[in-house]
Coordinates of C-alpha atoms in Angstrom, one line a residue:
Chain A
X257 CA -15.7 -3.9 28.8
X258 CA -15.3 -1.0 26.4
X259 CA -13.9 -0.5 23.0
X260 CA -10.5 0.9 22.0
X261 CA -10.8 3.1 18.9
X262 CA -7.8 4.9 17.3
X263 CA -8.4 8.1 15.4
X264 CA -5.8 8.4 12.7
X265 CA -5.1 9.9 9.3
X266 CA -1.5 9.7 8.1
X267 CA -1.5 13.3 7.1
X268 CA -1.2 16.0 9.7
X269 CA -3.6 18.9 10.2
X270 CA -6.7 17.1 8.9
X271 CA -8.5 17.3 12.2
X272 CA -7.7 14.2 14.3
X273 CA -7.4 15.9 17.6
X274 CA -10.5 18.1 16.9
X275 CA -12.4 14.9 16.0
X276 CA -11.3 13.1 19.1
X277 CA -12.3 16.1 21.4
X278 CA -15.7 16.5 19.7
X279 CA -16.6 12.8 19.3
X280 CA -15.4 12.1 22.8
X281 CA -17.5 14.9 24.3
X282 CA -20.5 13.9 22.2
X283 CA -20.2 10.2 23.4
X284 CA -19.9 11.4 27.0
X285 CA -23.0 13.6 26.5
X286 CA -24.8 10.4 25.4
X287 CA -24.1 9.1 28.8
X288 CA -21.1 6.9 28.0
X289 CA -18.0 6.8 30.0
X290 CA -15.2 7.9 27.8
X291 CA -11.4 8.3 28.0
X292 CA -9.5 10.2 25.4
X293 CA -5.9 9.4 25.2
X294 CA -3.4 11.7 23.6
X295 CA -0.8 9.5 21.9
X296 CA 1.1 12.3 20.3
X297 CA 4.0 12.2 22.7
X298 CA 6.2 15.2 22.5
X299 CA 3.6 17.3 20.7
X300 CA 0.6 17.2 23.0
X301 CA -2.4 19.1 21.8
X302 CA -5.5 17.4 22.9
X303 CA -5.5 18.9 26.4
X304 CA -5.4 22.4 24.9
X305 CA -8.3 21.7 22.5
X306 CA -10.4 20.3 25.4
X307 CA -9.4 23.2 27.6
X308 CA -7.8 21.0 30.2
X309 CA -4.2 22.1 29.9
X310 CA -4.0 23.7 33.3
X311 CA -5.4 20.6 35.0
X312 CA -2.9 18.1 33.7
X313 CA -0.7 16.8 36.5
X314 CA 0.4 13.4 35.3
X315 CA 0.6 12.0 31.8
X316 CA 0.8 8.6 30.1
X317 CA 4.6 8.6 30.5
X318 CA 4.2 8.7 34.3
X319 CA 1.8 5.8 34.2
X320 CA 4.1 3.8 32.0
X321 CA 7.2 4.3 34.1
X322 CA 5.2 3.5 37.2
X323 CA 5.4 6.9 39.0
X324 CA 1.6 7.3 39.0
X325 CA -1.5 5.2 39.2
X326 CA -3.5 5.1 36.0
X327 CA -6.7 6.4 37.7
X328 CA -4.8 9.3 39.2
X329 CA -3.4 10.4 35.8
X330 CA -6.9 10.8 34.3
X331 CA -8.1 14.4 34.1
X332 CA -11.9 14.9 34.4
X333 CA -13.5 17.2 31.9
X334 CA -14.7 20.6 33.1
X335 CA -18.3 20.1 31.8
X336 CA -19.0 16.4 31.4
X337 CA -18.1 14.3 34.3
X338 CA -17.9 10.9 32.6
X339 CA -15.3 12.3 30.1
X340 CA -11.6 11.8 31.0
X341 CA -8.3 12.7 29.4
X342 CA -5.0 10.9 29.6
X343 CA -2.5 13.5 28.5
X344 CA 0.7 12.9 26.6
X345 CA 4.1 13.8 27.9
X346 CA 5.5 16.9 26.3
X347 CA 9.1 16.3 27.4
X348 CA 9.4 12.9 26.0
X349 CA 9.8 11.5 22.5
X350 CA 7.7 8.9 20.6
X351 CA 10.5 6.4 20.8
X352 CA 10.4 6.5 24.6
X353 CA 7.2 4.5 24.6
X354 CA 6.9 1.0 23.2
X355 CA 3.7 -0.2 21.5
X356 CA 3.3 -2.9 24.2
X357 CA 3.3 -0.4 27.0
X358 CA 0.7 1.8 25.3
X359 CA -1.4 -1.3 24.7
X360 CA -1.3 -2.2 28.4
X361 CA -2.5 1.2 29.4
X362 CA -5.3 1.2 26.8
X363 CA -6.5 -2.3 27.7
X364 CA -6.6 -1.3 31.4
X365 CA -8.7 1.8 30.5
X366 CA -11.0 -0.4 28.5
X367 CA -11.9 -2.4 31.6
X368 CA -13.5 0.6 33.3
X369 CA -14.8 2.7 30.4
X370 CA -17.2 2.3 27.5
X371 CA -14.9 4.1 24.9
X372 CA -11.2 4.6 24.8
X373 CA -10.5 7.1 22.0
X374 CA -6.8 7.3 21.0
X375 CA -5.6 10.5 19.3
X376 CA -2.9 9.3 17.0
X377 CA 0.0 11.5 15.8
X378 CA 0.4 12.1 12.1
X379 CA 2.8 9.8 10.3
X380 CA 3.3 6.1 9.9
X381 CA 6.2 5.7 12.3
X382 CA 6.4 4.7 15.9
X383 CA 3.9 7.2 17.1
X384 CA 1.3 5.6 14.9
X385 CA 2.5 2.1 16.0
X386 CA 2.0 3.1 19.6
X387 CA -1.4 4.7 19.0
X388 CA -2.8 1.7 17.1
X389 CA -1.3 -1.0 19.2
X390 CA -4.4 -1.7 21.3
X391 CA -7.0 -0.5 18.7
X392 CA -9.8 -2.9 17.8
X393 CA -11.4 -0.3 15.5
X394 CA -10.2 2.8 13.8
X395 CA -11.7 6.1 12.6
X396 CA -9.7 7.4 9.6
X397 CA -9.9 11.2 9.3
X398 CA -9.3 12.7 5.9
X399 CA -10.0 16.0 4.2
X400 CA -11.3 15.9 0.6
X401 CA -7.8 16.6 -0.7
X402 CA -5.9 14.3 -3.0
X403 CA -2.8 14.2 -0.7
X404 CA -4.9 13.6 2.4
X405 CA -6.7 10.8 0.7
X406 CA -3.5 9.2 -0.5
X407 CA -2.1 9.2 3.1
X408 CA -5.4 7.8 4.4
X409 CA -5.1 5.0 1.9
X410 CA -1.7 4.2 3.1
X411 CA -2.8 4.2 6.8
X412 CA -5.7 1.9 5.9
X413 CA -3.3 -0.5 4.3
X414 CA -1.2 -0.5 7.4
X415 CA -4.1 -1.0 9.7
X416 CA -5.4 -3.8 7.6
X417 CA -2.0 -5.4 7.7
X418 CA -2.3 -5.2 11.5
X419 CA -5.6 -6.9 11.2
X420 CA -7.7 -3.9 12.4
X421 CA -10.7 -4.6 10.3
X422 CA -13.3 -2.3 11.7
X423 CA -12.4 0.8 9.8
X424 CA -14.6 3.8 9.3
X425 CA -14.1 7.1 7.5
X426 CA -14.6 10.7 8.6
X427 CA -14.5 13.2 5.8
X428 CA -13.6 16.4 7.5
X429 CA -13.6 20.1 6.3
X430 CA -16.0 19.3 3.5
X431 CA -17.0 22.4 1.6
X432 CA -20.0 21.9 -0.7
X433 CA -19.4 25.2 -2.5
X434 CA -15.9 24.1 -3.5
X435 CA -17.1 20.7 -4.6
X436 CA -19.7 22.4 -6.8
X437 CA -17.0 24.5 -8.4
X438 CA -14.9 21.3 -9.0
X439 CA -12.1 22.4 -6.7
X440 CA -12.6 19.7 -4.1
X441 CA -13.2 16.0 -4.3
X442 CA -16.7 15.0 -3.4
X443 CA -17.5 12.2 -1.0
X444 CA -18.0 9.7 -3.8
X445 CA -14.5 10.3 -5.1
X446 CA -13.0 9.8 -1.7
X447 CA -15.0 6.7 -1.0
X448 CA -14.2 5.3 -4.4
X449 CA -10.5 5.3 -3.6
X450 CA -10.6 4.3 0.1
X451 CA -13.5 1.9 -0.1
X452 CA -14.3 1.7 3.6
X453 CA -17.4 2.5 5.4
X454 CA -18.3 6.2 5.8
X455 CA -19.2 7.2 9.4
X456 CA -19.7 10.9 8.7
X457 CA -19.0 14.0 6.8
X458 CA -18.0 17.1 8.8
X459 CA -18.6 20.4 6.9
X460 CA -16.0 23.1 6.9
X461 CA -16.6 25.4 9.8
X462 CA -14.5 28.5 10.5
X463 CA -15.5 28.6 14.1
X464 CA -13.5 25.5 14.7
X465 CA -10.3 27.5 15.0
X466 CA -11.8 29.7 17.8
X467 CA -13.2 26.8 19.6
X468 CA -9.9 25.0 19.6
X469 CA -8.1 28.1 20.8
X470 CA -10.5 28.7 23.6
X471 CA -10.4 25.1 24.6
X472 CA -14.1 24.7 24.2
X473 CA -15.0 21.8 21.8
X474 CA -17.3 23.0 19.0
X475 CA -19.9 20.5 20.0
X476 CA -21.3 22.9 22.6
X477 CA -22.2 25.3 19.8
X478 CA -25.8 24.3 19.0
X479 CA -25.8 26.4 15.8
X480 CA -22.7 24.8 14.2
X481 CA -23.3 22.4 11.4
X482 CA -19.9 20.7 12.2
X483 CA -21.1 20.2 15.8
X484 CA -24.2 18.5 14.5
X485 CA -22.1 16.3 12.3
X486 CA -19.9 15.2 15.2
X487 CA -23.0 14.5 17.3
X488 CA -24.3 12.2 14.5
X489 CA -20.9 10.5 14.2
X490 CA -20.9 9.8 17.9
X491 CA -24.4 8.3 17.7
X492 CA -23.4 6.1 14.7
X493 CA -20.4 5.0 16.6
X494 CA -22.6 4.0 19.5
X495 CA -24.6 1.8 17.1
X496 CA -27.5 4.1 16.2
X497 CA -28.7 4.3 12.7
X498 CA -28.5 8.0 11.7
X499 CA -28.5 8.9 8.0
X500 CA -25.8 11.1 6.5
X501 CA -27.4 14.3 5.3
X502 CA -26.6 15.7 1.8
X503 CA -24.5 18.9 2.2
X504 CA -25.6 21.3 -0.5
X505 CA -23.8 24.2 -1.9
X506 CA -25.1 27.5 -0.8
X507 CA -25.3 30.3 -3.4
X508 CA -25.9 33.9 -2.5
X509 CA -29.6 33.5 -3.5
X510 CA -30.5 30.6 -1.3
X511 CA -28.2 32.0 1.4
X512 CA -30.3 35.3 1.5
X513 CA -33.6 33.5 1.4
X514 CA -32.4 31.1 4.0
X515 CA -31.6 34.0 6.3
X516 CA -34.8 35.8 5.5
X517 CA -37.1 33.0 6.0
X518 CA -35.2 30.8 8.4
X519 CA -34.9 28.0 5.9
X520 CA -32.1 25.6 6.2
Chain B
X109 CA -0.3 -23.3 -24.8
X110 CA -0.4 -23.0 -28.6
X111 CA -2.0 -19.6 -28.4
X112 CA 0.5 -18.5 -25.8
X113 CA 3.3 -19.5 -28.1
X114 CA 1.9 -17.4 -30.9
X115 CA 1.7 -14.3 -28.8
X116 CA 5.1 -14.7 -27.1
X117 CA 7.1 -16.3 -29.7
X118 CA 9.4 -13.4 -30.3
X119 CA 9.7 -12.4 -26.7
X120 CA 12.6 -14.0 -25.1
X121 CA 14.2 -16.3 -27.7
X122 CA 17.4 -16.7 -25.7
X123 CA 20.3 -17.9 -27.8
X124 CA 21.6 -21.2 -26.4
X125 CA 25.2 -20.1 -26.4
X126 CA 24.5 -17.3 -23.9
X127 CA 26.9 -17.2 -21.0
X128 CA 24.9 -15.1 -18.7
X129 CA 21.2 -15.2 -18.2
X130 CA 19.1 -13.0 -16.0
X131 CA 15.9 -14.4 -14.7
X132 CA 13.4 -13.1 -12.2
X133 CA 11.8 -15.0 -9.4
X134 CA 9.6 -14.2 -6.6
X135 CA 12.5 -13.8 -4.2
X136 CA 14.3 -11.5 -6.6
X137 CA 16.6 -11.8 -9.5
X138 CA 18.9 -14.6 -10.4
X139 CA 22.0 -14.2 -12.6
X140 CA 22.7 -17.5 -14.1
X141 CA 26.3 -17.8 -15.2
X142 CA 28.0 -20.5 -17.2
X143 CA 31.1 -20.8 -15.1
X144 CA 33.0 -22.7 -17.8
X145 CA 33.5 -19.5 -19.7
X146 CA 36.4 -17.3 -18.8
X147 CA 36.0 -14.5 -16.3
X148 CA 36.6 -11.9 -19.0
X149 CA 33.8 -13.4 -21.1
X150 CA 31.5 -13.5 -18.2
X151 CA 32.3 -9.9 -17.3
X152 CA 31.5 -8.7 -20.8
X153 CA 28.3 -10.8 -20.9
X154 CA 27.1 -9.4 -17.6
X155 CA 27.6 -5.9 -18.8
X156 CA 25.8 -6.7 -22.1
X157 CA 22.9 -8.2 -20.3
X158 CA 22.5 -5.5 -17.7
X159 CA 23.2 -2.6 -20.0
X160 CA 19.7 -2.2 -21.3
X161 CA 18.0 -2.5 -18.0
X162 CA 18.7 1.1 -17.0
X163 CA 18.2 1.8 -13.3
X164 CA 14.8 0.0 -13.1
X165 CA 16.3 -2.6 -10.9
X166 CA 18.3 -0.5 -8.5
X167 CA 17.9 -1.6 -4.9
X168 CA 16.6 -5.1 -5.7
X169 CA 18.5 -8.2 -4.6
X170 CA 20.2 -10.6 -6.9
X171 CA 21.5 -14.1 -6.6
X172 CA 24.5 -15.3 -8.5
X173 CA 23.9 -18.8 -9.7
X174 CA 26.6 -20.8 -11.3
X175 CA 24.4 -23.8 -11.7
X176 CA 26.6 -25.9 -9.4
X177 CA 29.8 -25.2 -11.2
X178 CA 32.8 -23.8 -9.4
X179 CA 33.8 -20.2 -9.9
X180 CA 37.1 -19.2 -8.5
X181 CA 36.7 -17.1 -5.3
X182 CA 38.5 -14.0 -6.6
X183 CA 36.5 -14.1 -9.8
X184 CA 33.3 -14.3 -7.8
X185 CA 34.3 -11.4 -5.7
X186 CA 35.2 -9.4 -8.8
X187 CA 31.7 -10.1 -10.3
X188 CA 30.0 -9.2 -7.1
X189 CA 31.7 -5.8 -6.8
X190 CA 31.0 -5.2 -10.5
X191 CA 27.3 -5.9 -10.2
X192 CA 26.9 -4.0 -6.9
X193 CA 28.9 -0.9 -7.8
X194 CA 27.7 -0.6 -11.4
X195 CA 24.1 -1.5 -11.1
X196 CA 23.2 -0.9 -7.5
X197 CA 22.0 -4.4 -7.0
X198 CA 22.4 -6.1 -3.7
X199 CA 24.0 -9.5 -3.9
X200 CA 22.5 -12.1 -1.6
X201 CA 23.7 -15.5 -0.9
X202 CA 21.8 -18.2 -2.7
X203 CA 19.1 -19.6 -0.3
X204 CA 19.2 -23.0 -1.9
X205 CA 22.8 -23.5 -2.8
X206 CA 22.7 -25.2 -6.1
X207 CA 24.2 -28.6 -5.9
X208 CA 25.1 -30.3 -9.2
X209 CA 22.1 -32.3 -10.2
X210 CA 23.1 -36.0 -10.2
X211 CA 21.4 -36.9 -13.4
X212 CA 23.5 -34.6 -15.5
X213 CA 26.2 -36.6 -17.2
X214 CA 29.5 -34.9 -18.1
X215 CA 29.2 -36.1 -21.7
X216 CA 25.9 -34.4 -22.2
X217 CA 26.0 -31.4 -24.4
X218 CA 26.0 -27.9 -23.1
X219 CA 22.5 -27.4 -24.4
X220 CA 21.0 -30.1 -22.3
X221 CA 22.6 -28.6 -19.2
X222 CA 21.1 -25.2 -19.9
X223 CA 17.7 -26.8 -20.4
X224 CA 18.0 -28.5 -17.1
X225 CA 19.0 -25.3 -15.3
X226 CA 16.2 -23.4 -16.8
X227 CA 13.5 -25.9 -15.8
X228 CA 14.6 -26.8 -12.4
X229 CA 15.2 -23.4 -11.0
X230 CA 11.6 -22.1 -11.4
X231 CA 10.4 -25.2 -9.7
X232 CA 12.6 -24.6 -6.7
X233 CA 11.4 -21.0 -6.6
X234 CA 7.8 -22.2 -6.8
X235 CA 8.4 -24.5 -3.9
X236 CA 9.8 -21.8 -1.7
X237 CA 6.8 -19.7 -2.6
X238 CA 4.2 -22.2 -1.4
X239 CA 3.8 -20.5 2.0
X240 CA 3.2 -17.1 0.6
X241 CA -0.3 -15.7 0.5
X242 CA -0.2 -15.3 -3.2
X243 CA -1.6 -18.1 -5.3
X244 CA 0.4 -19.3 -8.2
X245 CA -0.8 -21.2 -11.1
X246 CA 2.0 -23.3 -12.4
X247 CA 1.4 -24.9 -15.8
X248 CA 1.5 -28.6 -15.4
X249 CA 4.2 -28.9 -18.0
X250 CA 6.5 -27.2 -15.6
X251 CA 6.2 -30.0 -13.1
X252 CA 7.4 -32.7 -15.4
X253 CA 11.0 -33.4 -14.5
X254 CA 13.4 -32.5 -17.2
X255 CA 15.3 -35.7 -16.6
X256 CA 13.7 -37.4 -19.6
X257 CA 16.0 -37.0 -22.6
X258 CA 13.1 -36.5 -25.0
X259 CA 12.0 -33.4 -23.0
X260 CA 15.5 -31.9 -23.1
X261 CA 16.0 -32.3 -26.8
X262 CA 12.6 -31.4 -28.1
X263 CA 12.4 -28.1 -30.0
X264 CA 10.4 -26.7 -27.0
X265 CA 13.5 -24.8 -26.0
X266 CA 12.4 -21.5 -27.6
X267 CA 9.0 -21.5 -25.9
X268 CA 10.4 -22.1 -22.5
X269 CA 9.9 -18.6 -21.3
X270 CA 6.2 -19.0 -22.1
X271 CA 5.9 -21.5 -19.4
X272 CA 6.2 -19.0 -16.6
X273 CA 4.1 -18.9 -13.5
X274 CA 1.1 -16.8 -13.2
X275 CA 0.7 -14.8 -10.0
X276 CA -2.9 -14.2 -8.9
X277 CA -3.6 -11.6 -6.3
X278 CA -7.1 -11.4 -4.8
X279 CA -7.0 -8.0 -3.0
X280 CA -6.7 -4.4 -3.8
X281 CA -3.4 -2.6 -3.4
X282 CA -3.4 0.6 -1.4
X283 CA -1.0 3.4 -1.4
X284 CA 2.5 2.3 -0.5
X285 CA 1.8 -1.4 -1.2
X286 CA 3.9 -3.1 -3.8
X287 CA 3.6 -6.5 -5.5
X288 CA 6.7 -7.4 -7.4
X289 CA 7.2 -10.6 -9.4
X290 CA 10.1 -10.8 -11.8
X291 CA 8.8 -13.8 -13.4
X292 CA 5.5 -14.4 -15.2
X293 CA 2.2 -12.7 -15.6
X294 CA 0.5 -10.9 -12.8
X295 CA -3.3 -10.9 -12.5
X296 CA -4.9 -8.8 -9.9
X297 CA -8.5 -9.1 -8.9
X298 CA -9.0 -5.6 -7.4
X299 CA -7.8 -2.1 -7.7
X300 CA -4.3 -0.6 -7.7
X301 CA -4.8 2.6 -5.9
X302 CA -2.7 5.7 -6.5
X303 CA 0.7 5.3 -4.7
X304 CA 0.6 1.5 -5.1
X305 CA 2.8 -0.4 -7.5
X306 CA 2.6 -3.6 -9.5
X307 CA 5.7 -4.9 -11.2
X308 CA 6.0 -8.1 -13.2
X309 CA 8.5 -9.7 -15.6
X310 CA 5.7 -10.5 -17.9
X311 CA 2.2 -9.0 -18.5
X312 CA 0.0 -7.3 -16.0
X313 CA -3.7 -7.7 -16.0
X314 CA -5.7 -5.7 -13.5
X315 CA -9.3 -6.7 -13.1
X316 CA -10.3 -3.5 -11.5
X317 CA -9.0 0.1 -11.6
X318 CA -5.3 0.7 -12.2
X319 CA -4.7 4.1 -10.7
X320 CA -1.1 3.6 -9.4
X321 CA 2.0 2.5 -11.1
X322 CA 2.4 -0.6 -13.3
X323 CA 5.7 -1.9 -14.7
X324 CA 5.3 -4.8 -17.1
X325 CA 8.2 -6.6 -18.7
X326 CA 10.4 -5.3 -15.8
X327 CA 13.5 -7.2 -17.1
X328 CA 13.4 -5.4 -20.3
X329 CA 10.7 -7.3 -22.2
X330 CA 9.0 -4.6 -24.3
X331 CA 6.5 -7.1 -25.7
X332 CA 4.8 -7.3 -22.4
X333 CA 1.4 -5.6 -22.1
X334 CA -0.6 -3.9 -19.3
X335 CA -4.3 -4.3 -19.3
X336 CA -6.9 -3.0 -16.9
X337 CA -10.7 -2.7 -16.7
X338 CA -10.1 1.0 -16.0
X339 CA -6.7 2.3 -16.9
X340 CA -6.0 5.7 -15.2
X341 CA -2.5 5.1 -13.9
X342 CA -0.1 7.7 -12.5
X343 CA 2.6 6.1 -14.6
X344 CA 3.0 3.1 -16.9
X345 CA 6.3 1.3 -17.6
X346 CA 6.9 -1.4 -20.1
X347 CA 10.5 -2.7 -20.2
X348 CA 12.7 0.4 -20.2
X349 CA 10.0 2.7 -21.5
X350 CA 8.1 5.1 -19.2
X351 CA 4.9 7.0 -19.9
X352 CA 2.4 9.0 -18.0
X353 CA -1.2 10.0 -19.0
X354 CA -1.5 13.5 -20.5
X355 CA -2.3 15.9 -17.7
X356 CA -5.4 17.0 -19.6
X357 CA -6.2 13.4 -20.3
X358 CA -9.0 12.4 -22.6
X359 CA -11.1 10.1 -20.5
X360 CA -13.8 7.9 -21.8
X361 CA -17.2 8.9 -20.4
X362 CA -17.7 5.3 -19.5
X363 CA -14.8 3.4 -18.1
X364 CA -13.8 0.6 -20.5
X365 CA -11.0 -2.0 -20.6
X366 CA -7.9 -0.6 -22.1
X367 CA -4.6 -2.1 -23.1
X368 CA -1.1 -0.6 -23.1
X369 CA 1.7 -2.0 -25.2
X370 CA 4.8 -0.9 -27.0
X371 CA 4.6 0.3 -30.6
X372 CA 7.7 1.8 -32.2
X373 CA 9.4 2.4 -28.9
X374 CA 6.4 4.2 -27.5
X375 CA 3.8 3.0 -25.1
X376 CA 0.4 3.2 -26.6
X377 CA -2.9 2.9 -24.8
X378 CA -6.1 1.9 -26.6
X379 CA -9.5 0.4 -25.9
X380 CA -9.3 -3.3 -25.5
X381 CA -11.7 -5.1 -27.9
X382 CA -10.1 -8.5 -27.8
X383 CA -7.0 -9.7 -29.6

């Protein structure tokens, strides 16, 4: 019996799908059997980010209306065998699925997998209702922006009202240099407002764009700091005790010396 | 009680001859009408009473309460449309249709009737509230039945508004969450996050950080206060007055309790060092 976790944010574009792809892959690399479910019906993205677009034959809509067996609709990842994707329908609309139907699918997936990660759409409407219907835990993704934090706060309130109490926070696109200049909230400001448990901070990484476009989750890039952060989040999610490192601002001086002497 | 009276004495000294009275309860507003007055008088009084509220109440619901007296159907319709169209309030049917209380005798004076109306209604509202997740502290005095003649004729009439319920909330409010009580003081053990709102007919005390919106004295009571352990709101409202912190705000290096109140038609905020 696995665990159903919804990854949500309220605000769009903060990195929900990226987080699902990377954490899902990292968990699978830890040897867990993982299904990632794209709940963004009508605007499916997760298959592209994971590089599985061309392999999708059936989607969750086909499973719900009974035209396909659940097992058959799961797409196996190209690299990690125990990672599966249940794609969303691009033709349908969020209102075509009821929370109960989504819940049934997720609970069935839970029986045969260790982790069911649900990629929630942005917003607080039916798409979110569908995505969170079966969730027993939630990862809230936010960027250190006032507006993203505000929306995350709203989502947390809604999840708590639905009695999802296992809530953990991912601070994404964290830029220590901007924090140092005072242009960005630091993690303490964010946690001060949201007051839930922090599961990880993912530093800003420009290569995330390329990796999403190529359909190759960043996690395979061993040199990426963001990849390391996602790997640590996956391990924490799996119950390991991994400390959150302090991300320090890099000035030109330390940057040069770092490059010269291989310091980090 | 004595201390309370001192603080609030001037707040809501409602003249006894008033035809129309607006009171707030948990389930919304209640417009109490003395139906023995003529429709014209009632109409003027309603306008008078509602005029200084501004649009702070738009969208809320209101119950028309005639205290068990009959109001002619066309007059009632006329009132409803007046209230709805002019003030944007939604009129709902009274959940507990007021039946004439048996112990009121016809020969009793108007004053006594008023007294009875005032004291029984909050009790009814409190009863309806008992299932809610919000605790209410109801002063014991409120529970005494106003049937006793002594109670009705004592000079306590002016401090009646003081005997309002206190609403205690024991959780933080997140963005989008609203706690609204049109009657009494609201005490919140927790934070009011940006995007959350607290609204009360009386005072608001936040034993935490107030970073959202607070509206005290929501029915036009400008002697209400707002107090918080850390007062960094997006907006403060007391009665019909609205203020926001200066965009380049002076913030205390160390958070300290602050109190907001009305002084010469302005909301002023200052450190709280006890009354």
